[in-house]
């Protein structure tokens, strides 16, 4: 075999490998990253956050239609509406104020028995700014308002809460009304600040009530309230009148270290369990006849 023949024989395998390698590289498909499709609810949420009023209103119409189309859509739709409310900037422009009121009214309409009522709904508005918020005569499962700022008057009167109501550290800029409301489980108002009056007359609470470290600047009215379990009202500061006239305490109740700066009224109150007023301070004579 000649030198040329031996060289061709030795290099033919390498040339074939290179050729096939080039073919493999040339025919290898390129990977393309596809973004996940946007769901209808995500699209609605984006439009509800739009800076254009027409886009927002269009999104709100589709939001109502989405929730009405299937029962299983209702809670996710409410969660989106609460998230949009939570993301709104602090009250400033008139446009922002009107949009906040529209969203709040839309939420209340789904929670109030009547046309468009969504039964069995949870509300999560923690760390949200709400203005003249009105959930009166509504029917809600659980409600979370921890750290929420309520500006203006707030109304929860004659509302039924089938689950727990939690508003730890909430701030009420003026009056708050719970008159005649029913709480099937727990009422948590630990550390709330009420700059106006707190109207809680004739409330009915089956589970425990927590008022510890709450601050009431105005009158706190618990006339005829029925506490079916334990009440923790320790370290509360009542700046105005504290009225517990004809209140009924089924479980243990504590007012330890509570400061009654105004007049207090426990006339005809009934204590079924142990009660404690240890180290409580009174600015006036106690009325408990």
PDB file of C-alpha atoms in Angstrom:
ATOM      1  CA  UNK A   1       0.000   0.000   0.000  1.00  0.00           C
ATOM      2  CA  UNK A   2       1.375   3.341  -0.968  1.00  0.00           C
ATOM      3  CA  UNK A   3       1.974   6.135   1.505  1.00  0.00           C
ATOM      4  CA  UNK A   4      -1.001   8.071   0.081  1.00  0.00           C
ATOM      5  CA  UNK A   5      -3.275   5.042   0.442  1.00  0.00           C
ATOM      6  CA  UNK A   6      -2.207   4.505   4.074  1.00  0.00           C
ATOM      7  CA  UNK A   7      -2.831   8.213   4.869  1.00  0.00           C
ATOM      8  CA  UNK A   8      -6.322   8.143   3.301  1.00  0.00           C
ATOM      9  CA  UNK A   9      -7.200   4.990   5.233  1.00  0.00           C
ATOM     10  CA  UNK A  10      -6.026   6.482   8.569  1.00  0.00           C
ATOM     11  CA  UNK A  11      -7.844   9.789   8.130  1.00  0.00           C
ATOM     12  CA  UNK A  12     -11.112   8.534   6.620  1.00  0.00           C
ATOM     13  CA  UNK A  13     -12.548   7.673  10.072  1.00  0.00           C
ATOM     14  CA  UNK A  14     -11.684  11.074  11.496  1.00  0.00           C
ATOM     15  CA  UNK A  15     -13.173  12.862   8.490  1.00  0.00           C
ATOM     16  CA  UNK A  16     -16.370  10.851   8.855  1.00  0.00           C
ATOM     17  CA  UNK A  17     -16.628  11.688  12.581  1.00  0.00           C
ATOM     18  CA  UNK A  18     -16.099  15.377  11.868  1.00  0.00           C
ATOM     19  CA  UNK A  19     -18.730  15.337   9.133  1.00  0.00           C
ATOM     20  CA  UNK A  20     -21.264  13.525  11.309  1.00  0.00           C
ATOM     21  CA  UNK A  21     -20.453  15.826  14.210  1.00  0.00           C
ATOM     22  CA  UNK A  22     -21.123  18.828  12.009  1.00  0.00           C
ATOM     23  CA  UNK A  23     -24.378  17.303  10.894  1.00  0.00           C
ATOM     24  CA  UNK A  24     -25.438  16.691  14.493  1.00  0.00           C
ATOM     25  CA  UNK A  25     -24.705  20.275  15.431  1.00  0.00           C
ATOM     26  CA  UNK A  26     -26.525  21.572  12.393  1.00  0.00           C
ATOM     27  CA  UNK A  27     -29.623  19.458  13.023  1.00  0.00           C
ATOM     28  CA  UNK A  28     -29.876  19.975  16.836  1.00  0.00           C
ATOM     29  CA  UNK A  29     -33.179  21.890  17.536  1.00  0.00           C
ATOM     30  CA  UNK A  30     -32.904  25.118  19.490  1.00  0.00           C
ATOM     31  CA  UNK A  31     -34.792  25.327  22.805  1.00  0.00           C
ATOM     32  CA  UNK A  32     -37.387  28.116  23.001  1.00  0.00           C
ATOM     33  CA  UNK A  33     -38.655  29.253  26.409  1.00  0.00           C
ATOM     34  CA  UNK A  34     -42.390  29.941  26.329  1.00  0.00           C
ATOM     35  CA  UNK A  35     -44.009  32.126  28.989  1.00  0.00           C
ATOM     36  CA  UNK A  36     -46.961  30.685  30.914  1.00  0.00           C
ATOM     37  CA  UNK A  37     -50.325  31.807  29.588  1.00  0.00           C
ATOM     38  CA  UNK A  38     -52.106  34.475  31.625  1.00  0.00           C
ATOM     39  CA  UNK A  39     -55.260  33.215  33.291  1.00  0.00           C
ATOM     40  CA  UNK A  40     -58.519  35.161  32.930  1.00  0.00           C
ATOM     41  CA  UNK A  41     -58.405  36.167  36.608  1.00  0.00           C
ATOM     42  CA  UNK A  42     -54.813  37.399  36.303  1.00  0.00           C
ATOM     43  CA  UNK A  43     -55.808  39.488  33.317  1.00  0.00           C
ATOM     44  CA  UNK A  44     -58.743  40.938  35.274  1.00  0.00           C
ATOM     45  CA  UNK A  45     -56.479  41.732  38.237  1.00  0.00           C
ATOM     46  CA  UNK A  46     -54.047  43.583  35.961  1.00  0.00           C
ATOM     47  CA  UNK A  47     -56.852  45.680  34.527  1.00  0.00           C
ATOM     48  CA  UNK A  48     -58.245  46.464  37.994  1.00  0.00           C
ATOM     49  CA  UNK A  49     -54.832  47.959  38.803  1.00  0.00           C
ATOM     50  CA  UNK A  50     -54.679  50.018  35.606  1.00  0.00           C
ATOM     51  CA  UNK A  51     -54.242  53.770  35.728  1.00  0.00           C
ATOM     52  CA  UNK A  52     -56.959  54.256  33.098  1.00  0.00           C
ATOM     53  CA  UNK A  53     -60.503  54.434  34.441  1.00  0.00           C
ATOM     54  CA  UNK A  54     -62.081  52.821  31.360  1.00  0.00           C
ATOM     55  CA  UNK A  55     -59.770  49.827  31.623  1.00  0.00           C
ATOM     56  CA  UNK A  56     -60.479  49.448  35.332  1.00  0.00           C
ATOM     57  CA  UNK A  57     -64.250  49.569  34.881  1.00  0.00           C
ATOM     58  CA  UNK A  58     -64.035  47.055  32.050  1.00  0.00           C
ATOM     59  CA  UNK A  59     -62.005  44.782  34.319  1.00  0.00           C
ATOM     60  CA  UNK A  60     -64.571  45.167  37.106  1.00  0.00           C
ATOM     61  CA  UNK A  61     -67.396  44.110  34.774  1.00  0.00           C
ATOM     62  CA  UNK A  62     -65.415  41.026  33.787  1.00  0.00           C
ATOM     63  CA  UNK A  63     -64.615  40.367  37.469  1.00  0.00           C
ATOM     64  CA  UNK A  64     -68.332  40.207  38.295  1.00  0.00           C
ATOM     65  CA  UNK A  65     -68.971  37.946  35.311  1.00  0.00           C
ATOM     66  CA  UNK A  66     -66.107  35.637  36.302  1.00  0.00           C
ATOM     67  CA  UNK A  67     -67.431  35.232  39.848  1.00  0.00           C
ATOM     68  CA  UNK A  68     -71.003  34.717  38.727  1.00  0.00           C
ATOM     69  CA  UNK A  69     -70.090  32.076  36.141  1.00  0.00           C
ATOM     70  CA  UNK A  70     -69.122  29.372  38.685  1.00  0.00           C
ATOM     71  CA  UNK A  71     -69.464  29.053  42.461  1.00  0.00           C
ATOM     72  CA  UNK A  72     -65.841  27.847  42.637  1.00  0.00           C
ATOM     73  CA  UNK A  73     -64.725  31.149  41.058  1.00  0.00           C
ATOM     74  CA  UNK A  74     -66.153  33.312  43.825  1.00  0.00           C
ATOM     75  CA  UNK A  75     -63.555  33.000  46.573  1.00  0.00           C
ATOM     76  CA  UNK A  76     -60.573  33.426  44.195  1.00  0.00           C
ATOM     77  CA  UNK A  77     -62.313  36.476  42.727  1.00  0.00           C
ATOM     78  CA  UNK A  78     -62.835  37.958  46.199  1.00  0.00           C
ATOM     79  CA  UNK A  79     -59.186  37.289  47.044  1.00  0.00           C
ATOM     80  CA  UNK A  80     -58.160  39.280  43.957  1.00  0.00           C
ATOM     81  CA  UNK A  81     -60.461  42.179  44.843  1.00  0.00           C
ATOM     82  CA  UNK A  82     -59.052  42.301  48.379  1.00  0.00           C
ATOM     83  CA  UNK A  83     -55.501  42.239  46.987  1.00  0.00           C
ATOM     84  CA  UNK A  84     -56.292  45.164  44.671  1.00  0.00           C
ATOM     85  CA  UNK A  85     -57.735  47.136  47.596  1.00  0.00           C
ATOM     86  CA  UNK A  86     -54.639  46.328  49.625  1.00  0.00           C
ATOM     87  CA  UNK A  87     -52.356  47.643  46.879  1.00  0.00           C
ATOM     88  CA  UNK A  88     -54.114  50.978  46.474  1.00  0.00           C
ATOM     89  CA  UNK A  89     -52.010  53.969  47.543  1.00  0.00           C
ATOM     90  CA  UNK A  90     -52.906  56.000  50.597  1.00  0.00           C
ATOM     91  CA  UNK A  91     -55.935  58.227  50.017  1.00  0.00           C
ATOM     92  CA  UNK A  92     -54.901  61.210  47.949  1.00  0.00           C
ATOM     93  CA  UNK A  93     -56.467  62.174  44.667  1.00  0.00           C
ATOM     94  CA  UNK A  94     -60.202  62.312  44.112  1.00  0.00           C
ATOM     95  CA  UNK A  95     -59.911  59.666  41.391  1.00  0.00           C
ATOM     96  CA  UNK A  96     -58.206  57.213  43.765  1.00  0.00           C
ATOM     97  CA  UNK A  97     -60.846  57.913  46.404  1.00  0.00           C
ATOM     98  CA  UNK A  98     -63.732  57.185  44.049  1.00  0.00           C
ATOM     99  CA  UNK A  99     -62.138  53.934  42.846  1.00  0.00           C
ATOM    100  CA  UNK A 100     -61.616  52.780  46.440  1.00  0.00           C
ATOM    101  CA  UNK A 101     -65.281  53.461  47.179  1.00  0.00           C
ATOM    102  CA  UNK A 102     -66.337  51.540  44.054  1.00  0.00           C
ATOM    103  CA  UNK A 103     -64.274  48.499  45.056  1.00  0.00           C
ATOM    104  CA  UNK A 104     -65.517  48.619  48.655  1.00  0.00           C
ATOM    105  CA  UNK A 105     -69.153  48.842  47.504  1.00  0.00           C
ATOM    106  CA  UNK A 106     -68.622  45.961  45.062  1.00  0.00           C
ATOM    107  CA  UNK A 107     -67.205  43.821  47.867  1.00  0.00           C
ATOM    108  CA  UNK A 108     -70.109  44.634  50.211  1.00  0.00           C
ATOM    109  CA  UNK A 109     -72.641  43.814  47.491  1.00  0.00           C
ATOM    110  CA  UNK A 110     -71.271  40.253  47.249  1.00  0.00           C
ATOM    111  CA  UNK A 111     -71.409  39.798  51.042  1.00  0.00           C
ATOM    112  CA  UNK A 112     -74.871  41.241  51.717  1.00  0.00           C
ATOM    113  CA  UNK A 113     -77.847  38.864  51.305  1.00  0.00           C
ATOM    114  CA  UNK A 114     -79.860  39.809  48.239  1.00  0.00           C
ATOM    115  CA  UNK A 115     -79.214  39.875  44.473  1.00  0.00           C
ATOM    116  CA  UNK A 116     -75.592  38.967  43.742  1.00  0.00           C
ATOM    117  CA  UNK A 117     -74.931  37.526  47.223  1.00  0.00           C
ATOM    118  CA  UNK A 118     -72.011  35.072  47.457  1.00  0.00           C
ATOM    119  CA  UNK A 119     -72.579  32.709  50.384  1.00  0.00           C
ATOM    120  CA  UNK A 120     -69.705  31.357  52.461  1.00  0.00           C
ATOM    121  CA  UNK A 121     -67.103  34.000  51.580  1.00  0.00           C
ATOM    122  CA  UNK A 122     -63.897  34.830  53.456  1.00  0.00           C
ATOM    123  CA  UNK A 123     -62.473  38.354  53.524  1.00  0.00           C
ATOM    124  CA  UNK A 124     -58.779  39.105  53.969  1.00  0.00           C
ATOM    125  CA  UNK A 125     -58.065  42.837  54.141  1.00  0.00           C
ATOM    126  CA  UNK A 126     -55.088  42.814  56.464  1.00  0.00           C
ATOM    127  CA  UNK A 127     -52.877  45.918  56.334  1.00  0.00           C
ATOM    128  CA  UNK A 128     -55.283  47.718  54.020  1.00  0.00           C
ATOM    129  CA  UNK A 129     -56.471  51.326  54.065  1.00  0.00           C
ATOM    130  CA  UNK A 130     -60.271  51.560  53.941  1.00  0.00           C
ATOM    131  CA  UNK A 131     -62.385  54.722  53.938  1.00  0.00           C
ATOM    132  CA  UNK A 132     -65.959  54.869  55.301  1.00  0.00           C
ATOM    133  CA  UNK A 133     -66.020  51.082  55.134  1.00  0.00           C
ATOM    134  CA  UNK A 134     -69.512  49.571  55.402  1.00  0.00           C
ATOM    135  CA  UNK A 135     -70.171  45.849  55.839  1.00  0.00           C
ATOM    136  CA  UNK A 136     -73.417  46.350  57.756  1.00  0.00           C
ATOM    137  CA  UNK A 137     -76.050  43.616  57.447  1.00  0.00           C
ATOM    138  CA  UNK A 138     -73.616  41.321  55.643  1.00  0.00           C
ATOM    139  CA  UNK A 139     -73.040  37.607  56.080  1.00  0.00           C
ATOM    140  CA  UNK A 140     -69.383  36.584  56.081  1.00  0.00           C
ATOM    141  CA  UNK A 141     -67.502  33.446  56.952  1.00  0.00           C
ATOM    142  CA  UNK A 142     -64.141  34.600  58.339  1.00  0.00           C
ATOM    143  CA  UNK A 143     -62.772  38.147  58.251  1.00  0.00           C
ATOM    144  CA  UNK A 144     -59.165  39.333  58.710  1.00  0.00           C
ATOM    145  CA  UNK A 145     -58.394  43.009  59.327  1.00  0.00           C
ATOM    146  CA  UNK A 146     -55.111  42.799  61.262  1.00  0.00           C
ATOM    147  CA  UNK A 147     -53.197  46.074  61.002  1.00  0.00           C
ATOM    148  CA  UNK A 148     -55.864  47.693  58.808  1.00  0.00           C
ATOM    149  CA  UNK A 149     -56.456  51.471  58.822  1.00  0.00           C
ATOM    150  CA  UNK A 150     -60.123  52.428  58.840  1.00  0.00           C
ATOM    151  CA  UNK A 151     -60.531  56.102  58.002  1.00  0.00           C
ATOM    152  CA  UNK A 152     -63.882  57.771  58.560  1.00  0.00           C
ATOM    153  CA  UNK A 153     -66.757  55.841  60.133  1.00  0.00           C
ATOM    154  CA  UNK A 154     -66.730  52.032  59.978  1.00  0.00           C
ATOM    155  CA  UNK A 155     -69.849  49.884  60.076  1.00  0.00           C
ATOM    156  CA  UNK A 156     -70.196  46.190  60.882  1.00  0.00           C
ATOM    157  CA  UNK A 157     -73.602  46.525  62.547  1.00  0.00           C
ATOM    158  CA  UNK A 158     -76.072  43.626  62.272  1.00  0.00           C
ATOM    159  CA  UNK A 159     -73.475  41.533  60.428  1.00  0.00           C
ATOM    160  CA  UNK A 160     -73.120  37.784  60.951  1.00  0.00           C
ATOM    161  CA  UNK A 161     -69.619  36.300  61.039  1.00  0.00           C
ATOM    162  CA  UNK A 162     -69.769  32.509  60.789  1.00  0.00           C
ATOM    163  CA  UNK A 163     -66.000  32.204  61.247  1.00  0.00           C
ATOM    164  CA  UNK A 164     -63.445  34.148  63.242  1.00  0.00           C
ATOM    165  CA  UNK A 165     -63.186  37.945  63.128  1.00  0.00           C
ATOM    166  CA  UNK A 166     -59.611  39.155  63.636  1.00  0.00           C
ATOM    167  CA  UNK A 167     -58.519  42.797  63.671  1.00  0.00           C
ATOM    168  CA  UNK A 168     -55.411  42.821  65.866  1.00  0.00           C
ATOM    169  CA  UNK A 169     -53.710  46.217  65.838  1.00  0.00           C
ATOM    170  CA  UNK A 170     -56.349  47.805  63.596  1.00  0.00           C
ATOM    171  CA  UNK A 171     -56.775  51.590  63.637  1.00  0.00           C
ATOM    172  CA  UNK A 172     -60.247  53.158  63.534  1.00  0.00           C
ATOM    173  CA  UNK A 173     -59.986  56.861  62.739  1.00  0.00           C
ATOM    174  CA  UNK A 174     -63.521  57.667  63.913  1.00  0.00           C
ATOM    175  CA  UNK A 175     -66.513  55.665  65.101  1.00  0.00           C
ATOM    176  CA  UNK A 176     -66.883  51.902  64.625  1.00  0.00           C
ATOM    177  CA  UNK A 177     -70.244  50.144  64.892  1.00  0.00           C
ATOM    178  CA  UNK A 178     -70.768  46.453  65.668  1.00  0.00           C
ATOM    179  CA  UNK A 179     -74.270  46.957  67.070  1.00  0.00           C
ATOM    180  CA  UNK A 180     -76.299  43.730  67.042  1.00  0.00           C
ATOM    181  CA  UNK A 181     -73.633  41.708  65.219  1.00  0.00           C
ATOM    182  CA  UNK A 182     -73.242  37.955  65.708  1.00  0.00           C
ATOM    183  CA  UNK A 183     -69.879  36.194  65.972  1.00  0.00           C
ATOM    184  CA  UNK A 184     -70.180  32.418  65.753  1.00  0.00           C
ATOM    185  CA  UNK A 185     -66.572  31.779  66.736  1.00  0.00           C
ATOM    186  CA  UNK A 186     -63.963  34.283  67.828  1.00  0.00           C
ATOM    187  CA  UNK A 187     -63.812  38.075  68.127  1.00  0.00           C
ATOM    188  CA  UNK A 188     -60.228  39.366  68.176  1.00  0.00           C
ATOM    189  CA  UNK A 189     -59.712  43.081  68.789  1.00  0.00           C
ATOM    190  CA  UNK A 190     -56.374  42.953  70.566  1.00  0.00           C
ATOM    191  CA  UNK A 191     -54.469  46.216  70.436  1.00  0.00           C
ATOM    192  CA  UNK A 192     -57.037  48.119  68.358  1.00  0.00           C
ATOM    193  CA  UNK A 193     -57.202  51.909  68.517  1.00  0.00           C
ATOM    194  CA  UNK A 194     -60.622  53.559  68.295  1.00  0.00           C
ATOM    195  CA  UNK A 195     -60.391  57.334  68.008  1.00  0.00           C
ATOM    196  CA  UNK A 196     -64.171  57.787  68.214  1.00  0.00           C
ATOM    197  CA  UNK A 197     -66.895  55.691  69.825  1.00  0.00           C
ATOM    198  CA  UNK A 198     -66.960  51.912  69.817  1.00  0.00           C
ATOM    199  CA  UNK A 199     -70.576  50.753  69.560  1.00  0.00           C
ATOM    200  CA  UNK A 200     -70.775  47.047  70.447  1.00  0.00           C
ATOM    201  CA  UNK A 201     -74.160  46.952  72.138  1.00  0.00           C
ATOM    202  CA  UNK A 202     -76.158  43.711  71.864  1.00  0.00           C
ATOM    203  CA  UNK A 203     -73.384  41.782  70.145  1.00  0.00           C
ATOM    204  CA  UNK A 204     -73.464  38.000  70.548  1.00  0.00           C
ATOM    205  CA  UNK A 205     -70.188  36.102  70.609  1.00  0.00           C
ATOM    206  CA  UNK A 206     -70.128  32.325  70.987  1.00  0.00           C
ATOM    207  CA  UNK A 207     -66.338  31.996  71.203  1.00  0.00           C
ATOM    208  CA  UNK A 208     -63.611  33.842  73.102  1.00  0.00           C
ATOM    209  CA  UNK A 209     -63.260  37.626  72.913  1.00  0.00           C
ATOM    210  CA  UNK A 210     -59.902  39.398  73.032  1.00  0.00           C
ATOM    211  CA  UNK A 211     -59.766  43.125  73.750  1.00  0.00           C
ATOM    212  CA  UNK A 212     -56.359  43.187  75.451  1.00  0.00           C
ATOM    213  CA  UNK A 213     -54.438  46.466  75.061  1.00  0.00           C
ATOM    214  CA  UNK A 214     -57.248  48.105  73.103  1.00  0.00           C
ATOM    215  CA  UNK A 215     -57.633  51.907  73.256  1.00  0.00           C
ATOM    216  CA  UNK A 216     -61.021  53.635  73.137  1.00  0.00           C
ATOM    217  CA  UNK A 217     -60.906  57.421  73.027  1.00  0.00           C
ATOM    218  CA  UNK A 218     -64.673  57.870  73.062  1.00  0.00           C
ATOM    219  CA  UNK A 219     -67.515  55.819  74.513  1.00  0.00           C
ATOM    220  CA  UNK A 220     -67.265  52.029  74.503  1.00  0.00           C
ATOM    221  CA  UNK A 221     -70.809  50.679  74.618  1.00  0.00           C
ATOM    222  CA  UNK A 222     -71.321  46.972  75.360  1.00  0.00           C
ATOM    223  CA  UNK A 223     -74.900  47.319  76.589  1.00  0.00           C
ATOM    224  CA  UNK A 224     -76.676  43.966  76.483  1.00  0.00           C
ATOM    225  CA  UNK A 225     -73.646  42.181  75.005  1.00  0.00           C
ATOM    226  CA  UNK A 226     -73.617  38.402  75.411  1.00  0.00           C
ATOM    227  CA  UNK A 227     -70.203  36.787  75.814  1.00  0.00           C
ATOM    228  CA  UNK A 228     -70.620  33.028  75.497  1.00  0.00           C
ATOM    229  CA  UNK A 229     -67.005  32.206  76.361  1.00  0.00           C
ATOM    230  CA  UNK A 230     -63.995  33.893  77.985  1.00  0.00           C
ATOM    231  CA  UNK A 231     -63.381  37.622  77.731  1.00  0.00           C
ATOM    232  CA  UNK A 232     -59.873  39.084  77.926  1.00  0.00           C
ATOM    233  CA  UNK A 233     -60.158  42.815  78.515  1.00  0.00           C
ATOM    234  CA  UNK A 234     -56.846  43.229  80.303  1.00  0.00           C
ATOM    235  CA  UNK A 235     -54.701  46.348  79.858  1.00  0.00           C
ATOM    236  CA  UNK A 236     -57.491  48.162  78.003  1.00  0.00           C
ATOM    237  CA  UNK A 237     -57.755  51.922  78.218  1.00  0.00           C
ATOM    238  CA  UNK A 238     -61.282  53.314  78.170  1.00  0.00           C
ATOM    239  CA  UNK A 239     -60.951  57.063  77.626  1.00  0.00           C
ATOM    240  CA  UNK A 240     -64.696  57.748  77.660  1.00  0.00           C
ATOM    241  CA  UNK A 241     -67.645  55.936  79.196  1.00  0.00           C
ATOM    242  CA  UNK A 242     -67.390  52.152  79.407  1.00  0.00           C
ATOM    243  CA  UNK A 243     -70.919  50.736  79.420  1.00  0.00           C
ATOM    244  CA  UNK A 244     -71.515  47.044  80.216  1.00  0.00           C
ATOM    245  CA  UNK A 245     -75.074  47.516  81.447  1.00  0.00           C
ATOM    246  CA  UNK A 246     -77.050  44.212  81.312  1.00  0.00           C
ATOM    247  CA  UNK A 247     -74.057  42.467  79.698  1.00  0.00           C
ATOM    248  CA  UNK A 248     -73.863  38.707  80.194  1.00  0.00           C
ATOM    249  CA  UNK A 249     -70.514  36.999  80.820  1.00  0.00           C
ATOM    250  CA  UNK A 250     -70.804  33.192  80.552  1.00  0.00           C
ATOM    251  CA  UNK A 251     -67.103  32.390  80.885  1.00  0.00           C
ATOM    252  CA  UNK A 252     -64.177  33.863  82.766  1.00  0.00           C
ATOM    253  CA  UNK A 253     -63.691  37.600  82.307  1.00  0.00           C
ATOM    254  CA  UNK A 254     -60.690  39.698  83.192  1.00  0.00           C
ATOM    255  CA  UNK A 255     -60.288  43.458  83.367  1.00  0.00           C
ATOM    256  CA  UNK A 256     -56.860  43.248  84.989  1.00  0.00           C
ATOM    257  CA  UNK A 257     -54.809  46.476  84.760  1.00  0.00           C
ATOM    258  CA  UNK A 258     -57.578  48.127  82.747  1.00  0.00           C
ATOM    259  CA  UNK A 259     -57.934  51.883  83.086  1.00  0.00           C
ATOM    260  CA  UNK A 260     -61.449  53.277  83.221  1.00  0.00           C
ATOM    261  CA  UNK A 261     -60.836  56.995  82.786  1.00  0.00           C
ATOM    262  CA  UNK A 262     -64.490  57.853  82.173  1.00  0.00           C
ATOM    263  CA  UNK A 263     -67.600  56.611  83.929  1.00  0.00           C
ATOM    264  CA  UNK A 264     -68.067  52.849  83.977  1.00  0.00           C
ATOM    265  CA  UNK A 265     -71.418  51.099  84.126  1.00  0.00           C
ATOM    266  CA  UNK A 266     -71.901  47.432  85.058  1.00  0.00           C
ATOM    267  CA  UNK A 267     -75.500  47.826  86.227  1.00  0.00           C
ATOM    268  CA  UNK A 268     -77.415  44.514  85.981  1.00  0.00           C
ATOM    269  CA  UNK A 269     -74.414  42.765  84.416  1.00  0.00           C
ATOM    270  CA  UNK A 270     -74.337  38.996  85.016  1.00  0.00           C
ATOM    271  CA  UNK A 271     -71.069  37.122  85.588  1.00  0.00           C
ATOM    272  CA  UNK A 272     -71.395  33.364  85.148  1.00  0.00           C
ATOM    273  CA  UNK A 273     -67.686  32.607  85.484  1.00  0.00           C
ATOM    274  CA  UNK A 274     -64.765  34.042  87.415  1.00  0.00           C
ATOM    275  CA  UNK A 275     -64.123  37.747  87.003  1.00  0.00           C
ATOM    276  CA  UNK A 276     -61.017  39.762  87.788  1.00  0.00           C
ATOM    277  CA  UNK A 277     -60.451  43.480  88.170  1.00  0.00           C
ATOM    278  CA  UNK A 278     -56.964  43.094  89.625  1.00  0.00           C
ATOM    279  CA  UNK A 279     -54.984  46.364  89.530  1.00  0.00           C
ATOM    280  CA  UNK A 280     -57.714  48.049  87.494  1.00  0.00           C
ATOM    281  CA  UNK A 281     -57.916  51.849  87.760  1.00  0.00           C
ATOM    282  CA  UNK A 282     -61.142  53.797  87.984  1.00  0.00           C
ATOM    283  CA  UNK A 283     -61.511  57.498  87.286  1.00  0.00           C
ATOM    284  CA  UNK A 284     -65.018  57.632  88.757  1.00  0.00           C
ATOM    285  CA  UNK A 285     -67.180  55.635  91.086  1.00  0.00           C
ATOM    286  CA  UNK A 286     -68.150  52.211  89.777  1.00  0.00           C
ATOM    287  CA  UNK A 287     -71.825  51.794  88.879  1.00  0.00           C
ATOM    288  CA  UNK A 288     -72.773  48.142  89.468  1.00  0.00           C
ATOM    289  CA  UNK A 289     -76.133  48.313  91.233  1.00  0.00           C
TER     290      UNK A 289
END
